[in-house]
mmCIF file with all atom_site columns, C-alpha atoms in Angstrom:
data_model
loop_
_atom_site.group_PDB
_atom_site.id
_atom_site.type_symbol
_atom_site.label_atom_id
_atom_site.label_alt_id
_atom_site.label_comp_id
_atom_site.label_asym_id
_atom_site.label_entity_id
_atom_site.label_seq_id
_atom_site.pdbx_PDB_ins_code
_atom_site.Cartn_x
_atom_site.Cartn_y
_atom_site.Cartn_z
_atom_site.occupancy
_atom_site.B_iso_or_equiv
_atom_site.pdbx_formal_charge
_atom_site.auth_seq_id
_atom_site.auth_comp_id
_atom_site.auth_asym_id
_atom_site.auth_atom_id
_atom_site.pdbx_PDB_model_num
ATOM 1   C CA . MET A 1 1   ? -87.511  10.709 51.016 1.00 0.00 ? 1   MET A CA 1
ATOM 2   C CA . GLY A 1 2   ? -89.330  14.352 50.940 1.00 0.00 ? 2   GLY A CA 1
ATOM 3   C CA . LEU A 1 3   ? -86.147  15.891 51.941 1.00 0.00 ? 3   LEU A CA 1
ATOM 4   C CA . ARG A 1 4   ? -84.052  13.743 49.362 1.00 0.00 ? 4   ARG A CA 1
ATOM 5   C CA . ILE A 1 5   ? -86.485  14.897 46.353 1.00 0.00 ? 5   ILE A CA 1
ATOM 6   C CA . TYR A 1 6   ? -86.426  18.661 47.649 1.00 0.00 ? 6   TYR A CA 1
ATOM 7   C CA . PHE A 1 7   ? -82.514  18.628 48.249 1.00 0.00 ? 7   PHE A CA 1
ATOM 8   C CA . GLY A 1 8   ? -81.641  16.424 44.876 1.00 0.00 ? 8   GLY A CA 1
ATOM 9   C CA . ARG A 1 9   ? -79.738  14.138 46.536 1.00 0.00 ? 9   ARG A CA 1
ATOM 10  C CA . SER A 1 10  ? -77.706  11.310 44.166 1.00 0.00 ? 10  SER A CA 1
ATOM 11  C CA . ALA A 1 11  ? -80.150  8.818  44.810 1.00 0.00 ? 11  ALA A CA 1
ATOM 12  C CA . GLU A 1 12  ? -82.831  10.998 42.821 1.00 0.00 ? 12  GLU A CA 1
ATOM 13  C CA . ASN A 1 13  ? -80.213  11.760 40.025 1.00 0.00 ? 13  ASN A CA 1
ATOM 14  C CA . GLU A 1 14  ? -79.735  8.096  39.369 1.00 0.00 ? 14  GLU A CA 1
ATOM 15  C CA . LEU A 1 15  ? -81.798  5.468  37.638 1.00 0.00 ? 15  LEU A CA 1
ATOM 16  C CA . HIS A 1 16  ? -83.684  3.196  39.709 1.00 0.00 ? 16  HIS A CA 1
ATOM 17  C CA . PRO A 1 17  ? -82.750  -0.344 39.561 1.00 0.00 ? 17  PRO A CA 1
ATOM 18  C CA . GLY A 1 18  ? -84.533  -1.847 36.680 1.00 0.00 ? 18  GLY A CA 1
ATOM 19  C CA . GLU A 1 19  ? -86.111  1.029  35.249 1.00 0.00 ? 19  GLU A CA 1
ATOM 20  C CA . ASP A 1 20  ? -86.844  1.178  31.309 1.00 0.00 ? 20  ASP A CA 1
ATOM 21  C CA . VAL A 1 21  ? -85.905  4.351  29.417 1.00 0.00 ? 21  VAL A CA 1
ATOM 22  C CA . ALA A 1 22  ? -85.796  2.568  26.324 1.00 0.00 ? 22  ALA A CA 1
ATOM 23  C CA . ILE A 1 23  ? -88.194  4.681  23.898 1.00 0.00 ? 23  ILE A CA 1
ATOM 24  C CA . THR A 1 24  ? -88.881  1.873  21.119 1.00 0.00 ? 24  THR A CA 1
ATOM 25  C CA . ALA A 1 25  ? -89.575  -0.528 24.121 1.00 0.00 ? 25  ALA A CA 1
ATOM 26  C CA . PHE A 1 26  ? -92.668  2.013  24.972 1.00 0.00 ? 26  PHE A CA 1
ATOM 27  C CA . ARG A 1 27  ? -95.885  0.761  23.942 1.00 0.00 ? 27  ARG A CA 1
ATOM 28  C CA . GLY A 1 28  ? -98.494  3.674  25.764 1.00 0.00 ? 28  GLY A CA 1
ATOM 29  C CA . PRO A 1 29  ? -100.755 4.971  26.051 1.00 0.00 ? 29  PRO A CA 1
ATOM 30  C CA . VAL A 1 30  ? -98.566  7.665  27.174 1.00 0.00 ? 30  VAL A CA 1
ATOM 31  C CA . PRO A 1 31  ? -99.543  8.571  30.884 1.00 0.00 ? 31  PRO A CA 1
ATOM 32  C CA . GLU A 1 32  ? -100.899 11.677 32.031 1.00 0.00 ? 32  GLU A CA 1
ATOM 33  C CA . ASN A 1 33  ? -97.902  13.044 33.866 1.00 0.00 ? 33  ASN A CA 1
ATOM 34  C CA . ALA A 1 34  ? -95.745  12.520 30.502 1.00 0.00 ? 34  ALA A CA 1
ATOM 35  C CA . PHE A 1 35  ? -94.666  13.737 27.172 1.00 0.00 ? 35  PHE A CA 1
ATOM 36  C CA . LEU A 1 36  ? -93.895  12.111 24.196 1.00 0.00 ? 36  LEU A CA 1
ATOM 37  C CA . ALA A 1 37  ? -92.479  13.504 20.721 1.00 0.00 ? 37  ALA A CA 1
ATOM 38  C CA . CYS A 1 38  ? -91.303  11.247 18.047 1.00 0.00 ? 38  CYS A CA 1
ATOM 39  C CA . PRO A 1 39  ? -90.901  10.921 14.287 1.00 0.00 ? 39  PRO A CA 1
ATOM 40  C CA . PRO A 1 40  ? -93.511  9.696  11.835 1.00 0.00 ? 40  PRO A CA 1
ATOM 41  C CA . GLY A 1 41  ? -93.932  6.185  11.848 1.00 0.00 ? 41  GLY A CA 1
ATOM 42  C CA . PHE A 1 42  ? -91.214  5.564  14.527 1.00 0.00 ? 42  PHE A CA 1
ATOM 43  C CA . CYS A 1 43  ? -93.003  5.202  17.950 1.00 0.00 ? 43  CYS A CA 1
ATOM 44  C CA . ALA A 1 44  ? -95.128  2.373  18.894 1.00 0.00 ? 44  ALA A CA 1
ATOM 45  C CA . ALA A 1 45  ? -97.362  4.470  21.480 1.00 0.00 ? 45  ALA A CA 1
ATOM 46  C CA . LYS A 1 46  ? -100.186 6.185  20.595 1.00 0.00 ? 46  LYS A CA 1
ATOM 47  C CA . ASP A 1 47  ? -100.859 9.620  20.962 1.00 0.00 ? 47  ASP A CA 1
ATOM 48  C CA . THR A 1 48  ? -97.217  11.051 20.470 1.00 0.00 ? 48  THR A CA 1
ATOM 49  C CA . ALA A 1 49  ? -96.783  14.804 19.248 1.00 0.00 ? 49  ALA A CA 1
ATOM 50  C CA . PRO A 1 50  ? -94.674  14.354 16.040 1.00 0.00 ? 50  PRO A CA 1
ATOM 51  C CA . SER A 1 51  ? -90.937  15.484 15.975 1.00 0.00 ? 51  SER A CA 1
ATOM 52  C CA . PRO A 1 52  ? -89.546  17.566 13.261 1.00 0.00 ? 52  PRO A CA 1
ATOM 53  C CA . VAL A 1 53  ? -87.168  16.342 10.398 1.00 0.00 ? 53  VAL A CA 1
ATOM 54  C CA . PHE A 1 54  ? -84.236  18.136 10.298 1.00 0.00 ? 54  PHE A CA 1
ATOM 55  C CA . ASN A 1 55  ? -82.197  18.166 7.038  1.00 0.00 ? 55  ASN A CA 1
ATOM 56  C CA . ILE A 1 56  ? -78.683  17.242 8.709  1.00 0.00 ? 56  ILE A CA 1
ATOM 57  C CA . PRO A 1 57  ? -76.790  14.087 9.742  1.00 0.00 ? 57  PRO A CA 1
ATOM 58  C CA . VAL A 1 58  ? -77.508  12.606 13.155 1.00 0.00 ? 58  VAL A CA 1
ATOM 59  C CA . ASP A 1 59  ? -74.072  13.933 14.569 1.00 0.00 ? 59  ASP A CA 1
ATOM 60  C CA . ARG A 1 60  ? -74.791  17.628 13.854 1.00 0.00 ? 60  ARG A CA 1
ATOM 61  C CA . LEU A 1 61  ? -78.286  17.448 15.134 1.00 0.00 ? 61  LEU A CA 1
ATOM 62  C CA . GLU A 1 62  ? -76.339  15.862 18.583 1.00 0.00 ? 62  GLU A CA 1
ATOM 63  C CA . VAL A 1 63  ? -74.149  18.968 19.035 1.00 0.00 ? 63  VAL A CA 1
ATOM 64  C CA . TYR A 1 64  ? -76.953  21.020 18.599 1.00 0.00 ? 64  TYR A CA 1
ATOM 65  C CA . TRP A 1 65  ? -78.578  19.268 20.971 1.00 0.00 ? 65  TRP A CA 1
ATOM 66  C CA . ASN A 1 66  ? -75.899  19.392 23.615 1.00 0.00 ? 66  ASN A CA 1
ATOM 67  C CA . GLU A 1 67  ? -75.988  23.175 23.113 1.00 0.00 ? 67  GLU A CA 1
ATOM 68  C CA . ILE A 1 68  ? -79.581  23.557 24.283 1.00 0.00 ? 68  ILE A CA 1
ATOM 69  C CA . VAL A 1 69  ? -79.354  20.759 27.241 1.00 0.00 ? 69  VAL A CA 1
ATOM 70  C CA . GLU A 1 70  ? -76.141  22.675 28.564 1.00 0.00 ? 70  GLU A CA 1
ATOM 71  C CA . LEU A 1 71  ? -78.506  25.618 29.131 1.00 0.00 ? 71  LEU A CA 1
ATOM 72  C CA . GLU A 1 72  ? -80.972  24.179 31.655 1.00 0.00 ? 72  GLU A CA 1
ATOM 73  C CA . PRO A 1 73  ? -80.871  24.248 35.041 1.00 0.00 ? 73  PRO A CA 1
ATOM 74  C CA . ARG A 1 74  ? -81.359  21.587 37.214 1.00 0.00 ? 74  ARG A CA 1
ATOM 75  C CA . LEU A 1 75  ? -80.757  18.958 34.448 1.00 0.00 ? 75  LEU A CA 1
ATOM 76  C CA . THR A 1 76  ? -78.375  16.213 35.330 1.00 0.00 ? 76  THR A CA 1
ATOM 77  C CA . PRO A 1 77  ? -77.321  13.592 32.422 1.00 0.00 ? 77  PRO A CA 1
ATOM 78  C CA . VAL A 1 78  ? -77.535  10.003 34.153 1.00 0.00 ? 78  VAL A CA 1
ATOM 79  C CA . GLU A 1 79  ? -77.052  8.135  31.371 1.00 0.00 ? 79  GLU A CA 1
ATOM 80  C CA . THR A 1 80  ? -75.242  8.198  27.866 1.00 0.00 ? 80  THR A CA 1
ATOM 81  C CA . GLU A 1 81  ? -75.611  5.815  24.969 1.00 0.00 ? 81  GLU A CA 1
ATOM 82  C CA . PRO A 1 82  ? -73.258  7.099  22.161 1.00 0.00 ? 82  PRO A CA 1
ATOM 83  C CA . HIS A 1 83  ? -73.269  3.818  20.121 1.00 0.00 ? 83  HIS A CA 1
ATOM 84  C CA . HIS A 1 84  ? -77.226  4.197  20.559 1.00 0.00 ? 84  HIS A CA 1
ATOM 85  C CA . HIS A 1 85  ? -77.173  8.422  19.745 1.00 0.00 ? 85  HIS A CA 1
ATOM 86  C CA . GLY A 1 86  ? -79.273  8.717  23.149 1.00 0.00 ? 86  GLY A CA 1
ATOM 87  C CA . SER A 1 87  ? -79.121  10.054 26.490 1.00 0.00 ? 87  SER A CA 1
ATOM 88  C CA . VAL A 1 88  ? -80.924  10.227 29.842 1.00 0.00 ? 88  VAL A CA 1
ATOM 89  C CA . TYR A 1 89  ? -81.467  12.932 31.927 1.00 0.00 ? 89  TYR A CA 1
ATOM 90  C CA . ILE A 1 90  ? -83.178  13.807 35.264 1.00 0.00 ? 90  ILE A CA 1
ATOM 91  C CA . GLN A 1 91  ? -84.452  17.393 35.905 1.00 0.00 ? 91  GLN A CA 1
ATOM 92  C CA . HIS A 1 92  ? -85.681  18.742 38.815 1.00 0.00 ? 92  HIS A CA 1
ATOM 93  C CA . SER A 1 93  ? -88.788  21.104 39.255 1.00 0.00 ? 93  SER A CA 1
ATOM 94  C CA . ALA A 1 94  ? -88.012  24.676 40.515 1.00 0.00 ? 94  ALA A CA 1
ATOM 95  C CA . LEU A 1 95  ? -89.857  24.641 43.789 1.00 0.00 ? 95  LEU A CA 1
ATOM 96  C CA . PHE A 1 96  ? -89.611  21.092 45.137 1.00 0.00 ? 96  PHE A CA 1
ATOM 97  C CA . ARG A 1 97  ? -87.507  19.649 43.622 1.00 0.00 ? 97  ARG A CA 1
ATOM 98  C CA . PHE A 1 98  ? -89.433  16.705 41.987 1.00 0.00 ? 98  PHE A CA 1
ATOM 99  C CA . PRO A 1 99  ? -87.605  14.438 39.254 1.00 0.00 ? 99  PRO A CA 1
ATOM 100 C CA . ASP A 1 100 ? -88.245  14.298 35.864 1.00 0.00 ? 100 ASP A CA 1
ATOM 101 C CA . VAL A 1 101 ? -86.713  11.440 33.875 1.00 0.00 ? 101 VAL A CA 1
ATOM 102 C CA . ILE A 1 102 ? -86.249  12.622 30.311 1.00 0.00 ? 102 ILE A CA 1
ATOM 103 C CA . THR A 1 103 ? -85.128  10.015 27.701 1.00 0.00 ? 103 THR A CA 1
ATOM 104 C CA . VAL A 1 104 ? -83.757  11.052 23.810 1.00 0.00 ? 104 VAL A CA 1
ATOM 105 C CA . GLU A 1 105 ? -83.148  9.009  21.134 1.00 0.00 ? 105 GLU A CA 1
ATOM 106 C CA . PHE A 1 106 ? -81.445  10.638 17.824 1.00 0.00 ? 106 PHE A CA 1
ATOM 107 C CA . VAL A 1 107 ? -82.471  9.061  14.539 1.00 0.00 ? 107 VAL A CA 1
ATOM 108 C CA . THR A 1 108 ? -80.792  8.561  11.262 1.00 0.00 ? 108 THR A CA 1
ATOM 109 C CA . LEU A 1 109 ? -83.210  8.808  8.541  1.00 0.00 ? 109 LEU A CA 1
ATOM 110 C CA . ALA A 1 110 ? -80.811  9.509  5.884  1.00 0.00 ? 110 ALA A CA 1
ATOM 111 C CA . PRO A 1 111 ? -77.230  10.250 5.812  1.00 0.00 ? 111 PRO A CA 1
ATOM 112 C CA . ASP A 1 112 ? -78.206  14.225 5.782  1.00 0.00 ? 112 ASP A CA 1
ATOM 113 C CA . ARG A 1 113 ? -81.936  13.566 7.529  1.00 0.00 ? 113 ARG A CA 1
ATOM 114 C CA . SER A 1 114 ? -82.436  13.278 11.218 1.00 0.00 ? 114 SER A CA 1
ATOM 115 C CA . SER A 1 115 ? -84.368  13.387 13.836 1.00 0.00 ? 115 SER A CA 1
ATOM 116 C CA . LEU A 1 116 ? -84.998  12.483 17.374 1.00 0.00 ? 116 LEU A CA 1
ATOM 117 C CA . THR A 1 117 ? -87.294  10.926 20.052 1.00 0.00 ? 117 THR A CA 1
ATOM 118 C CA . ILE A 1 118 ? -88.227  12.588 23.381 1.00 0.00 ? 118 ILE A CA 1
ATOM 119 C CA . TYR A 1 119 ? -89.664  10.865 26.193 1.00 0.00 ? 119 TYR A CA 1
ATOM 120 C CA . SER A 1 120 ? -90.397  13.187 29.062 1.00 0.00 ? 120 SER A CA 1
ATOM 121 C CA . ARG A 1 121 ? -92.320  11.740 32.517 1.00 0.00 ? 121 ARG A CA 1
ATOM 122 C CA . SER A 1 122 ? -92.788  12.741 36.140 1.00 0.00 ? 122 SER A CA 1
ATOM 123 C CA . ARG A 1 123 ? -91.048  10.026 38.161 1.00 0.00 ? 123 ARG A CA 1
ATOM 124 C CA . TYR A 1 124 ? -93.740  11.017 40.985 1.00 0.00 ? 124 TYR A CA 1
ATOM 125 C CA . GLY A 1 125 ? -97.371  11.502 40.787 1.00 0.00 ? 125 GLY A CA 1
ATOM 126 C CA . ARG A 1 126 ? -100.528 11.105 38.375 1.00 0.00 ? 126 ARG A CA 1
ATOM 127 C CA . SER A 1 127 ? -100.071 14.702 36.527 1.00 0.00 ? 127 SER A CA 1
ATOM 128 C CA . ASP A 1 128 ? -97.684  16.991 35.789 1.00 0.00 ? 128 ASP A CA 1
ATOM 129 C CA . PHE A 1 129 ? -99.850  20.101 34.806 1.00 0.00 ? 129 PHE A CA 1
ATOM 130 C CA . GLY A 1 130 ? -98.365  19.939 31.865 1.00 0.00 ? 130 GLY A CA 1
ATOM 131 C CA . VAL A 1 131 ? -94.716  20.433 32.362 1.00 0.00 ? 131 VAL A CA 1
ATOM 132 C CA . ASN A 1 132 ? -93.403  17.419 30.511 1.00 0.00 ? 132 ASN A CA 1
ATOM 133 C CA . ARG A 1 133 ? -95.135  18.655 27.350 1.00 0.00 ? 133 ARG A CA 1
ATOM 134 C CA . ARG A 1 134 ? -93.710  22.267 27.602 1.00 0.00 ? 134 ARG A CA 1
ATOM 135 C CA . ARG A 1 135 ? -90.624  21.347 28.447 1.00 0.00 ? 135 ARG A CA 1
ATOM 136 C CA . VAL A 1 136 ? -90.297  19.367 25.234 1.00 0.00 ? 136 VAL A CA 1
ATOM 137 C CA . LEU A 1 137 ? -91.985  21.595 23.089 1.00 0.00 ? 137 LEU A CA 1
ATOM 138 C CA . ARG A 1 138 ? -89.651  24.142 24.310 1.00 0.00 ? 138 ARG A CA 1
ATOM 139 C CA . TRP A 1 139 ? -86.530  22.096 23.471 1.00 0.00 ? 139 TRP A CA 1
ATOM 140 C CA . LEU A 1 140 ? -87.939  21.043 19.630 1.00 0.00 ? 140 LEU A CA 1
ATOM 141 C CA . SER A 1 141 ? -88.688  24.870 19.390 1.00 0.00 ? 141 SER A CA 1
ATOM 142 C CA . ARG A 1 142 ? -85.282  26.118 20.587 1.00 0.00 ? 142 ARG A CA 1
ATOM 143 C CA . LEU A 1 143 ? -83.523  23.058 18.197 1.00 0.00 ? 143 LEU A CA 1
ATOM 144 C CA . GLN A 1 144 ? -85.511  24.329 15.124 1.00 0.00 ? 144 GLN A CA 1
ATOM 145 C CA . ARG A 1 145 ? -84.123  27.754 15.472 1.00 0.00 ? 145 ARG A CA 1
ATOM 146 C CA . MET A 1 146 ? -81.056  26.822 16.095 1.00 0.00 ? 146 MET A CA 1
ATOM 147 C CA . VAL A 1 147 ? -80.591  23.803 13.194 1.00 0.00 ? 147 VAL A CA 1
ATOM 148 C CA . GLY A 1 148 ? -83.346  25.903 10.697 1.00 0.00 ? 148 GLY A CA 1
ATOM 149 C CA . PRO A 1 149 ? -86.721  25.018 9.333  1.00 0.00 ? 149 PRO A CA 1
ATOM 150 C CA . ALA A 1 150 ? -87.300  21.751 9.433  1.00 0.00 ? 150 ALA A CA 1
ATOM 151 C CA . ASP A 1 151 ? -89.600  19.517 6.884  1.00 0.00 ? 151 ASP A CA 1
#
């Protein structure tokens, strides 16, 4: 398995059979090797970070999001659900190529207001040394700079 992870073989760029990636199905608590950001009142899990609310339609938010993830190294889209406004990615760590699974769901709050949920978690191990938290906060910060001030 170690060699497969290191070289990023296709098995580690796919979801495992039966692997649940729906954020709304997640009840928590959020594990130590994960980080979850949600708009207020959206997620059932406890210990989530607030996700910003943007004054743009959800379709435009998705366009900005795609610009951000296109710049990410070692990031592979593994499942896209356009009718649910969501995507799933696997990003490998730089040194050991350990895979993290990232689920993103876009949320329509009103015709011109949107937000997103991001659930980033390590596939292996009990601790991620804050990697998932830093990733999600970095992406949200970039998104806020691109879109403009959020509520």
